[in-house]
Amino acid sequence: MIYTNELKFKYPKENTLSFKDISLLAGQQTLIKGVSGSGKTTLLHLLSGVLTPESGSIIINDIHLEQLSNQQKDRFRAKNIGIIFQRNLFIKSLSMLENMLLAQRIAGNNTDKEILEEILRELDISNLSGKIPHHLSQGEQQRFSIARALVNRPKVILADEPTSSLDDVNCVKFTELLKEVCEKFRVTLVIATHDSRLEQAFNHIVELNHKK
Amino acid sequence: MNLIKLALAQLTSKPLQSSLSIALFALGMSVVSVLIHFERQVQQQFQNNLAGIDLVVGAKGSPMQLILSSVLHADNPTGNIPLHEAEKITNNPMVKSTIPIALGDNFMGYRIVGTTLDYALLYSAELQSGQWYKHSMEVVLGSVVAEKAGLKTGDEFTGVHGFIEHGHSHDDHPYTVKGILKPTGTVIDRLILTPVESVWEVHDETHDDCENHHCEHHHDHHDCEHHDCDHHHDHRHNEQKSEIEIILGKVDRQEELSAHELNLYNRHRGELSISTNTGQEITSLLVFYNTPMAAVMLPRMINDNTSMQAASPAIELNRLMGLLGYGMNLIRGLAWIITLFSGINILILLWSSLSREIHELALLRTLGATKSKAFMLLITEGIVLATCGWTFNIIITRITGIIVAANSDWISINSFPPILKEEILMLVYALIIGIFAALIPAIKAYRTDIHYMLQKL
């Protein structure tokens, strides 16, 4: 489902980061572990097409990501990849429902309220969809983050340090929920984190420990 | 479509800043817009009031004053001209027709104009009620006069001497309202028309009065012809009368006269001679040419060879508009500067909110919005602000129009004008300013590195 090969990336004026090859199966739930600065976020951004690799190849769902133009990558990301950020990001002038619909529209999909309702029901946040981001708790916002990552029926969800601001109880709750919905909607899940609390919940762990 | 919705949501989430930007933008444009309307309407009004009058002949003085007083009825007359002189012009072969204008009195500030019915015809005025005047002391009222004065046909009223509402009233010469005109949108709406003979009849007595006081010289002295002659002058008349008597005594005794006295004496003699051949007078004569040649020949003929002056309404009004235009250009320039600054204000608004909400942009981009979409979002916000500004400008202009129309006295303004071609052009300018103001923030949005932005979270 997701393969990388000889992946290298170079920031301007810095050393080249090289990543070890990874290969993930469809539906697999994977933890990418590494200390800060090991390139976890860089890898996620490479996988999502936000960054372009210096060399090497990324194949997601049989598509060579490095061969796509920037615009094609934007479209590919919108259709195939759901992203959960470290912090909860929403357009604060729009209601949660509008935020969700916006994600669908940007992906060029017709707004599909049925799937949206199903997702919100699954995450137990249907009754909150009329509110604006500002009026929700962190936990509620995080559920909407998951919901938004799912609205376009992506193949993959990439999550970048999603639990760093959560306490132990919420960390477990969140991880369980995320794993559950990804299983239900048959989405491959990749979490990049340095949070060791997550290790026990995942069978497949990729360790990034190279230092430049 | 969703771009516009998103842009609107972004702007309405900061209502204060957005509305300030819009208000400032609208204000600048409104000034420009109001000026355009004002200029347009004044010009139109002038054009309507000119009604094809080729030349105005009146007493010597300022040609613009002559036009203002006899055509627009907005100034005091230059003086009077003898009817027999005027008749010579009427009989000139280059002249197709003429209309006499005799001013002198007003009623509630509305001028009583002694003229022929051709004058009403000139403005294609039609009767709303009653009938045209046939005899002296009968009047036809303009629509505004009838409405403001509350007069109906059959009512009687007396004129007040001069052109201000309060003054000596000719109580023993009441006018009878014979008819009321339909609104025409021209100066005639604010006039009271009567036969020339009425004006003569009302002032004949004043004449006699004046003659007793040696008032006649005022006819020579432009600043106080007989219609302006009010009671204050009596003192001066008496002084001068006694002075003249002294001078006359000296002349009788063949004594030496000082320069001042000689001057007075000559003037007095001149007046006597004029008063002897004074027939009836009118204030001015509206002239229509028979041939284009007349435009070249007639004014020079009159100005050079008679004691009268001829002024072309078209030339004088162009001059007037030119003078007004200078001031208006200045205000217009200021208004464009305001508009420009409000454009900069929009730039600052967009830039600062983009800086504050850069993570929202990063979000949109990671959700799959292309760079050009991010660019267009900012441009759309600029366009939305500019369009709102323009719309408010149109509303402000219309409200101003209604207020001005309700308060203007000598110019009738269309209170709800249609959207002018210039205003459509202003929309184009507004959009250009909006787009330019949004351009720099939009470029910033376009260039934003989402990877970098997301790492800064």
Tab-separated table of N, CA and C in Angstrom, chain B residues 301-440:
chain	number	residue	atom	x	y	z
B	301	MET	N	-23.113	93.670	-32.833
B	301	MET	CA	-23.933	94.822	-33.191
B	301	MET	C	-24.530	95.463	-31.941
B	302	ILE	N	-25.103	94.631	-31.092
B	302	ILE	CA	-25.780	95.160	-29.898
B	302	ILE	C	-24.765	95.738	-28.918
B	303	ASN	N	-23.673	95.016	-28.699
B	303	ASN	CA	-22.694	95.483	-27.718
B	303	ASN	C	-21.997	96.773	-28.140
B	304	ASP	N	-21.765	96.906	-29.453
B	304	ASP	CA	-21.038	98.078	-29.919
B	304	ASP	C	-21.924	99.301	-30.124
B	305	ASN	N	-23.131	99.068	-30.592
B	305	ASN	CA	-23.932	100.195	-31.058
B	305	ASN	C	-25.080	100.601	-30.163
B	306	THR	N	-25.351	99.881	-29.115
B	306	THR	CA	-26.481	100.266	-28.263
B	306	THR	C	-26.017	100.372	-26.822
B	307	SER	N	-26.901	100.876	-26.009
B	307	SER	CA	-26.588	100.969	-24.583
B	307	SER	C	-26.870	99.643	-23.879
B	308	MET	N	-27.215	98.651	-24.674
B	308	MET	CA	-27.541	97.357	-24.085
B	308	MET	C	-26.361	96.397	-24.270
B	309	GLN	N	-26.429	95.263	-23.598
B	309	GLN	CA	-25.435	94.222	-23.853
B	309	GLN	C	-26.134	92.938	-24.273
B	310	ALA	N	-25.406	92.151	-25.038
B	310	ALA	CA	-25.932	90.857	-25.452
B	310	ALA	C	-25.005	89.780	-24.893
B	311	ALA	N	-25.604	88.765	-24.288
B	311	ALA	CA	-24.780	87.688	-23.726
B	311	ALA	C	-25.322	86.351	-24.216
B	312	SER	N	-24.392	85.463	-24.542
B	312	SER	CA	-24.810	84.142	-25.002
B	312	SER	C	-24.895	83.194	-23.803
B	313	PRO	N	-26.060	82.629	-23.555
B	313	PRO	CA	-26.211	81.742	-22.387
B	313	PRO	C	-25.236	80.568	-22.442
B	314	ALA	N	-25.059	80.006	-23.633
B	314	ALA	CA	-24.186	78.826	-23.741
B	314	ALA	C	-22.772	79.161	-23.293
B	315	ILE	N	-22.262	80.304	-23.785
B	315	ILE	CA	-20.893	80.692	-23.443
B	315	ILE	C	-20.766	80.970	-21.954
B	316	GLU	N	-21.727	81.719	-21.411
B	316	GLU	CA	-21.636	82.108	-20.003
B	316	GLU	C	-21.749	80.888	-19.087
B	317	LEU	N	-22.628	79.953	-19.448
B	317	LEU	CA	-22.788	78.788	-18.588
B	317	LEU	C	-21.583	77.875	-18.669
B	318	ASN	N	-20.976	77.820	-19.854
B	318	ASN	CA	-19.733	77.060	-19.969
B	318	ASN	C	-18.665	77.637	-19.055
B	319	ARG	N	-18.638	78.984	-19.032
B	319	ARG	CA	-17.672	79.666	-18.190
B	319	ARG	C	-17.931	79.330	-16.715
B	320	LEU	N	-19.217	79.351	-16.367
B	320	LEU	CA	-19.607	79.067	-14.993
B	320	LEU	C	-19.212	77.641	-14.606
B	321	MET	N	-19.510	76.712	-15.511
B	321	MET	CA	-19.167	75.311	-15.233
B	321	MET	C	-17.657	75.142	-15.134
B	322	GLY	N	-16.947	75.921	-15.947
B	322	GLY	CA	-15.488	75.873	-15.889
B	322	GLY	C	-14.989	76.305	-14.519
B	323	LEU	N	-15.602	77.369	-13.988
B	323	LEU	CA	-15.200	77.865	-12.664
B	323	LEU	C	-15.536	76.843	-11.593
B	324	LEU	N	-16.763	76.296	-11.689
B	324	LEU	CA	-17.172	75.265	-10.732
B	324	LEU	C	-16.253	74.055	-10.855
B	325	GLY	N	-15.936	73.737	-12.110
B	325	GLY	CA	-15.147	72.534	-12.399
B	325	GLY	C	-13.815	72.548	-11.697
B	326	TYR	N	-13.213	73.722	-11.566
B	326	TYR	CA	-11.902	73.802	-10.922
B	326	TYR	C	-11.986	73.322	-9.485
B	327	GLY	N	-12.979	73.848	-8.763
B	327	GLY	CA	-13.182	73.436	-7.378
B	327	GLY	C	-13.528	71.964	-7.280
B	328	MET	N	-14.360	71.537	-8.225
B	328	MET	CA	-14.799	70.138	-8.171
B	328	MET	C	-13.640	69.191	-8.434
B	329	ASN	N	-12.736	69.615	-9.349
B	329	ASN	CA	-11.574	68.777	-9.631
B	329	ASN	C	-10.733	68.575	-8.382
B	330	LEU	N	-10.637	69.661	-7.607
B	330	LEU	CA	-9.844	69.604	-6.384
B	330	LEU	C	-10.447	68.599	-5.407
B	331	ILE	N	-11.770	68.704	-5.217
B	331	ILE	CA	-12.450	67.789	-4.297
B	331	ILE	C	-12.346	66.364	-4.823
B	332	ARG	N	-12.494	66.244	-6.143
B	332	ARG	CA	-12.419	64.911	-6.742
B	332	ARG	C	-11.051	64.282	-6.484
B	333	GLY	N	-10.015	65.102	-6.625
B	333	GLY	CA	-8.659	64.613	-6.375
B	333	GLY	C	-8.522	64.111	-4.949
B	334	LEU	N	-9.048	64.919	-4.002
B	334	LEU	CA	-9.000	64.516	-2.594
B	334	LEU	C	-9.733	63.200	-2.384
B	335	ALA	N	-10.889	63.092	-3.037
B	335	ALA	CA	-11.705	61.884	-2.866
B	335	ALA	C	-10.957	60.654	-3.364
B	336	TRP	N	-10.245	60.823	-4.477
B	336	TRP	CA	-9.492	59.671	-4.990
B	336	TRP	C	-8.355	59.306	-4.042
B	337	ILE	N	-7.791	60.330	-3.391
B	337	ILE	CA	-6.727	60.033	-2.419
B	337	ILE	C	-7.311	59.232	-1.251
B	338	ILE	N	-8.515	59.653	-0.797
B	338	ILE	CA	-9.175	58.891	0.280
B	338	ILE	C	-9.385	57.452	-0.174
B	339	THR	N	-9.864	57.313	-1.409
B	339	THR	CA	-10.124	55.966	-1.932
B	339	THR	C	-8.841	55.148	-1.984
B	340	LEU	N	-7.777	55.815	-2.397
B	340	LEU	CA	-6.489	55.123	-2.481
B	340	LEU	C	-6.053	54.627	-1.105
B	341	PHE	N	-6.204	55.531	-0.121
B	341	PHE	CA	-5.796	55.149	1.228
B	341	PHE	C	-6.683	54.044	1.782
B	342	SER	N	-7.952	54.079	1.422
B	342	SER	CA	-8.806	52.999	1.895
B	342	SER	C	-8.407	51.694	1.219
B	343	GLY	N	-7.856	51.802	0.020
B	343	GLY	CA	-7.299	50.618	-0.641
B	343	GLY	C	-6.120	50.075	0.167
B	344	ILE	N	-5.263	50.988	0.616
B	344	ILE	CA	-4.121	50.574	1.449
B	344	ILE	C	-4.625	49.960	2.750
B	345	ASN	N	-5.712	50.539	3.268
B	345	ASN	CA	-6.331	50.005	4.482
B	345	ASN	C	-6.777	48.555	4.285
B	346	ILE	N	-7.347	48.298	3.100
B	346	ILE	CA	-7.759	46.925	2.784
B	346	ILE	C	-6.533	46.017	2.753
B	347	LEU	N	-5.469	46.538	2.149
B	347	LEU	CA	-4.225	45.754	2.091
B	347	LEU	C	-3.768	45.367	3.491
B	348	ILE	N	-3.778	46.367	4.393
B	348	ILE	CA	-3.309	46.100	5.755
B	348	ILE	C	-4.217	45.096	6.452
B	349	LEU	N	-5.528	45.270	6.258
B	349	LEU	CA	-6.490	44.345	6.864
B	349	LEU	C	-6.207	42.914	6.414
B	350	LEU	N	-6.067	42.743	5.091
B	350	LEU	CA	-5.866	41.391	4.560
B	350	LEU	C	-4.523	40.825	5.021
B	351	TRP	N	-3.525	41.686	5.000
B	351	TRP	CA	-2.184	41.232	5.374
B	351	TRP	C	-2.144	40.796	6.835
B	352	SER	N	-2.726	41.640	7.711
B	352	SER	CA	-2.616	41.322	9.138
B	352	SER	C	-3.468	40.110	9.469
B	353	SER	N	-4.638	39.982	8.839
B	353	SER	CA	-5.435	38.804	9.189
B	353	SER	C	-4.814	37.550	8.584
B	354	LEU	N	-4.141	37.709	7.447
B	354	LEU	CA	-3.453	36.545	6.885
B	354	LEU	C	-2.334	36.094	7.822
B	355	SER	N	-1.615	37.096	8.374
B	355	SER	CA	-0.515	36.743	9.274
B	355	SER	C	-1.047	36.030	10.503
B	356	ARG	N	-2.200	36.509	10.985
B	356	ARG	CA	-2.768	35.903	12.187
B	356	ARG	C	-3.348	34.519	11.892
B	357	GLU	N	-3.867	34.354	10.686
B	357	GLU	CA	-4.565	33.105	10.388
B	357	GLU	C	-3.798	32.264	9.388
B	358	ILE	N	-2.489	32.424	9.415
B	358	ILE	CA	-1.680	31.712	8.424
B	358	ILE	C	-1.844	30.201	8.560
B	359	HIS	N	-2.107	29.747	9.820
B	359	HIS	CA	-2.273	28.301	9.997
B	359	HIS	C	-3.557	27.800	9.333
B	360	GLU	N	-4.549	28.702	9.241
B	360	GLU	CA	-5.773	28.308	8.533
B	360	GLU	C	-5.469	28.087	7.057
B	361	LEU	N	-4.594	28.937	6.567
B	361	LEU	CA	-4.198	28.794	5.173
B	361	LEU	C	-3.437	27.487	4.983
B	362	ALA	N	-2.526	27.200	5.951
B	362	ALA	CA	-1.775	25.952	5.891
B	362	ALA	C	-2.741	24.770	5.909
B	363	LEU	N	-3.785	24.913	6.730
B	363	LEU	CA	-4.792	23.852	6.805
B	363	LEU	C	-5.457	23.643	5.438
B	364	LEU	N	-5.900	24.750	4.857
B	364	LEU	CA	-6.564	24.657	3.551
B	364	LEU	C	-5.641	23.985	2.535
B	365	ARG	N	-4.376	24.368	2.600
B	365	ARG	CA	-3.433	23.815	1.625
B	365	ARG	C	-3.240	22.313	1.870
B	366	THR	N	-3.112	21.890	3.129
B	366	THR	CA	-2.935	20.455	3.362
B	366	THR	C	-4.202	19.686	3.019
B	367	LEU	N	-5.344	20.343	3.157
B	367	LEU	CA	-6.587	19.673	2.781
B	367	LEU	C	-6.655	19.486	1.268
B	368	GLY	N	-5.720	20.106	0.564
B	368	GLY	CA	-5.677	19.862	-0.879
B	368	GLY	C	-5.959	21.085	-1.717
B	369	ALA	N	-6.142	22.257	-1.064
B	369	ALA	CA	-6.335	23.477	-1.851
B	369	ALA	C	-5.016	23.818	-2.531
B	370	THR	N	-5.080	24.102	-3.829
B	370	THR	CA	-3.849	24.410	-4.552
B	370	THR	C	-3.363	25.804	-4.186
B	371	LYS	N	-2.118	26.076	-4.565
B	371	LYS	CA	-1.546	27.403	-4.309
B	371	LYS	C	-2.408	28.492	-4.936
B	372	SER	N	-2.856	28.228	-6.160
B	372	SER	CA	-3.628	29.270	-6.848
B	372	SER	C	-4.968	29.487	-6.159
B	373	LYS	N	-5.488	28.432	-5.529
B	373	LYS	CA	-6.746	28.613	-4.811
B	373	LYS	C	-6.531	29.503	-3.588
B	374	ALA	N	-5.404	29.280	-2.901
B	374	ALA	CA	-5.076	30.124	-1.756
B	374	ALA	C	-4.923	31.572	-2.211
B	375	PHE	N	-4.269	31.743	-3.345
B	375	PHE	CA	-4.094	33.066	-3.935
B	375	PHE	C	-5.459	33.691	-4.223
B	376	MET	N	-6.317	32.914	-4.858
B	376	MET	CA	-7.628	33.432	-5.240
B	376	MET	C	-8.503	33.754	-4.032
B	377	LEU	N	-8.292	33.008	-2.944
B	377	LEU	CA	-9.087	33.287	-1.746
B	377	LEU	C	-8.841	34.720	-1.282
B	378	LEU	N	-7.580	35.117	-1.233
B	378	LEU	CA	-7.239	36.475	-0.795
B	378	LEU	C	-7.766	37.507	-1.788
B	379	ILE	N	-7.597	37.214	-3.073
B	379	ILE	CA	-8.099	38.134	-4.094
B	379	ILE	C	-9.615	38.283	-3.956
B	380	THR	N	-10.289	37.161	-3.704
B	380	THR	CA	-11.743	37.210	-3.546
B	380	THR	C	-12.119	38.090	-2.363
B	381	GLU	N	-11.351	37.977	-1.277
B	381	GLU	CA	-11.646	38.829	-0.122
B	381	GLU	C	-11.512	40.305	-0.499
B	382	GLY	N	-10.465	40.609	-1.255
B	382	GLY	CA	-10.286	41.994	-1.723
B	382	GLY	C	-11.456	42.441	-2.582
B	383	ILE	N	-11.882	41.567	-3.473
B	383	ILE	CA	-12.988	41.904	-4.371
B	383	ILE	C	-14.281	42.088	-3.585
B	384	VAL	N	-14.503	41.213	-2.612
B	384	VAL	CA	-15.722	41.318	-1.805
B	384	VAL	C	-15.750	42.658	-1.075
B	385	LEU	N	-14.615	43.036	-0.474
B	385	LEU	CA	-14.551	44.319	0.246
B	385	LEU	C	-14.829	45.477	-0.712
B	386	ALA	N	-14.196	45.434	-1.871
B	386	ALA	CA	-14.363	46.527	-2.832
B	386	ALA	C	-15.799	46.600	-3.327
B	387	THR	N	-16.388	45.456	-3.606
B	387	THR	CA	-17.762	45.451	-4.112
B	387	THR	C	-18.731	45.965	-3.051
B	388	CYS	N	-18.524	45.537	-1.804
B	388	CYS	CA	-19.355	46.050	-0.718
B	388	CYS	C	-19.196	47.561	-0.626
B	389	GLY	N	-17.951	48.021	-0.699
B	389	GLY	CA	-17.687	49.461	-0.634
B	389	GLY	C	-18.437	50.194	-1.719
B	390	TRP	N	-18.384	49.657	-2.922
B	390	TRP	CA	-19.053	50.298	-4.054
B	390	TRP	C	-20.559	50.331	-3.835
B	391	THR	N	-21.100	49.201	-3.355
B	391	THR	CA	-22.543	49.126	-3.133
B	391	THR	C	-22.977	50.163	-2.100
B	392	PHE	N	-22.185	50.278	-1.023
B	392	PHE	CA	-22.521	51.274	-0.012
B	392	PHE	C	-22.416	52.686	-0.585
B	393	ASN	N	-21.435	52.854	-1.465
B	393	ASN	CA	-21.274	54.159	-2.110
B	393	ASN	C	-22.537	54.516	-2.872
B	394	ILE	N	-23.088	53.540	-3.593
B	394	ILE	CA	-24.318	53.795	-4.355
B	394	ILE	C	-25.452	54.167	-3.402
B	395	ILE	N	-25.531	53.444	-2.280
B	395	ILE	CA	-26.593	53.729	-1.312
B	395	ILE	C	-26.410	55.136	-0.725
B	396	ILE	N	-25.162	55.446	-0.325
B	396	ILE	CA	-24.886	56.765	0.261
B	396	ILE	C	-25.242	57.866	-0.745
B	397	THR	N	-24.839	57.659	-2.002
B	397	THR	CA	-25.106	58.672	-3.018
B	397	THR	C	-26.602	58.913	-3.167
B	398	ARG	N	-27.374	57.818	-3.146
B	398	ARG	CA	-28.825	57.955	-3.312
B	398	ARG	C	-29.435	58.697	-2.131
B	399	ILE	N	-28.952	58.360	-0.934
B	399	ILE	CA	-29.478	59.036	0.260
B	399	ILE	C	-29.138	60.526	0.189
B	400	THR	N	-27.881	60.819	-0.195
B	400	THR	CA	-27.486	62.215	-0.350
B	400	THR	C	-28.404	62.903	-1.349
B	401	GLY	N	-28.690	62.207	-2.449
B	401	GLY	CA	-29.570	62.767	-3.484
B	401	GLY	C	-30.925	63.144	-2.915
B	402	ILE	N	-31.470	62.245	-2.088
B	402	ILE	CA	-32.798	62.504	-1.519
B	402	ILE	C	-32.739	63.724	-0.606
B	403	ILE	N	-31.667	63.788	0.212
B	403	ILE	CA	-31.543	64.920	1.141
B	403	ILE	C	-31.379	66.222	0.371
B	404	VAL	N	-30.495	66.210	-0.636
B	404	VAL	CA	-30.255	67.432	-1.395
B	404	VAL	C	-31.522	67.862	-2.122
B	405	ALA	N	-32.214	66.901	-2.714
B	405	ALA	CA	-33.428	67.226	-3.469
B	405	ALA	C	-34.466	67.875	-2.559
B	406	ALA	N	-34.511	67.409	-1.316
B	406	ALA	CA	-35.500	67.946	-0.390
B	406	ALA	C	-35.144	69.359	0.060
B	407	ASN	N	-33.861	69.707	-0.032
B	407	ASN	CA	-33.438	70.999	0.504
B	407	ASN	C	-33.015	72.023	-0.538
B	408	SER	N	-32.886	71.582	-1.787
B	408	SER	CA	-32.387	72.528	-2.780
B	408	SER	C	-33.507	73.482	-3.169
B	409	ASP	N	-33.161	74.737	-3.416
B	409	ASP	CA	-34.231	75.673	-3.742
B	409	ASP	C	-34.223	76.121	-5.194
B	410	TRP	N	-33.061	76.335	-5.769
B	410	TRP	CA	-33.159	76.857	-7.134
B	410	TRP	C	-32.809	75.827	-8.200
B	411	ILE	N	-32.494	74.631	-7.741
B	411	ILE	CA	-32.207	73.609	-8.739
B	411	ILE	C	-33.036	72.381	-8.380
B	412	SER	N	-33.717	71.828	-9.370
B	412	SER	CA	-34.511	70.645	-9.053
B	412	SER	C	-33.694	69.423	-9.423
B	413	ILE	N	-33.478	68.552	-8.428
B	413	ILE	CA	-32.591	67.408	-8.612
B	413	ILE	C	-33.406	66.132	-8.600
B	414	ASN	N	-33.074	65.275	-9.508
B	414	ASN	CA	-33.691	63.959	-9.540
B	414	ASN	C	-33.164	63.177	-8.344
B	415	SER	N	-34.050	62.906	-7.371
B	415	SER	CA	-33.564	62.385	-6.100
B	415	SER	C	-33.116	60.929	-6.204
B	416	PHE	N	-33.586	60.190	-7.196
B	416	PHE	CA	-33.164	58.797	-7.294
B	416	PHE	C	-32.661	58.503	-8.699
B	417	PRO	N	-31.464	59.016	-8.994
B	417	PRO	CA	-30.974	58.856	-10.362
B	417	PRO	C	-30.615	57.408	-10.649
B	418	PRO	N	-30.708	57.007	-11.895
B	418	PRO	CA	-30.277	55.650	-12.247
B	418	PRO	C	-28.760	55.549	-12.108
B	419	ILE	N	-28.236	54.333	-12.104
B	419	ILE	CA	-26.786	54.146	-11.996
B	419	ILE	C	-26.133	54.614	-13.297
B	420	LEU	N	-25.230	55.561	-13.146
B	420	LEU	CA	-24.618	56.160	-14.323
B	420	LEU	C	-23.519	55.267	-14.885
B	421	LYS	N	-23.167	55.564	-16.119
B	421	LYS	CA	-22.067	54.852	-16.756
B	421	LYS	C	-20.784	55.054	-15.933
B	422	GLU	N	-20.608	56.281	-15.420
B	422	GLU	CA	-19.419	56.586	-14.623
B	422	GLU	C	-19.371	55.727	-13.375
B	423	GLU	N	-20.540	55.414	-12.835
B	423	GLU	CA	-20.549	54.623	-11.603
B	423	GLU	C	-20.189	53.166	-11.887
B	424	ILE	N	-20.585	52.698	-13.058
B	424	ILE	CA	-20.166	51.351	-13.465
B	424	ILE	C	-18.635	51.347	-13.611
B	425	LEU	N	-18.147	52.446	-14.184
B	425	LEU	CA	-16.701	52.588	-14.350
B	425	LEU	C	-16.019	52.601	-12.981
B	426	MET	N	-16.687	53.261	-12.008
B	426	MET	CA	-16.126	53.304	-10.653
B	426	MET	C	-16.076	51.916	-10.038
B	427	LEU	N	-17.071	51.081	-10.389
B	427	LEU	CA	-17.039	49.698	-9.896
B	427	LEU	C	-15.784	49.005	-10.422
B	428	VAL	N	-15.491	49.268	-11.687
B	428	VAL	CA	-14.287	48.683	-12.276
B	428	VAL	C	-13.045	49.172	-11.530
B	429	TYR	N	-12.980	50.499	-11.286
B	429	TYR	CA	-11.850	51.050	-10.521
B	429	TYR	C	-11.781	50.409	-9.139
B	430	ALA	N	-12.969	50.302	-8.492
B	430	ALA	CA	-13.016	49.733	-7.148
B	430	ALA	C	-12.456	48.316	-7.158
B	431	LEU	N	-12.855	47.546	-8.173
B	431	LEU	CA	-12.384	46.166	-8.255
B	431	LEU	C	-10.876	46.133	-8.461
B	432	ILE	N	-10.390	47.045	-9.297
B	432	ILE	CA	-8.949	47.091	-9.533
B	432	ILE	C	-8.220	47.395	-8.221
B	433	ILE	N	-8.743	48.389	-7.473
B	433	ILE	CA	-8.116	48.729	-6.190
B	433	ILE	C	-8.182	47.539	-5.242
B	434	GLY	N	-9.351	46.887	-5.184
B	434	GLY	CA	-9.525	45.723	-4.313
B	434	GLY	C	-8.538	44.623	-4.660
B	435	ILE	N	-8.397	44.369	-5.965
B	435	ILE	CA	-7.502	43.297	-6.402
B	435	ILE	C	-6.046	43.657	-6.098
B	436	PHE	N	-5.701	44.927	-6.372
B	436	PHE	CA	-4.323	45.350	-6.109
B	436	PHE	C	-3.996	45.289	-4.625
B	437	ALA	N	-4.985	45.703	-3.794
B	437	ALA	CA	-4.759	45.681	-2.355
B	437	ALA	C	-4.562	44.247	-1.878
B	438	ALA	N	-5.274	43.320	-2.504
B	438	ALA	CA	-5.198	41.924	-2.070
B	438	ALA	C	-3.991	41.209	-2.665
B	439	LEU	N	-3.374	41.865	-3.638
B	439	LEU	CA	-2.333	41.175	-4.403
B	439	LEU	C	-1.146	40.750	-3.533
B	440	ILE	N	-0.670	41.689	-2.716
B	440	ILE	CA	0.518	41.379	-1.903
B	440	ILE	C	0.215	40.272	-0.891
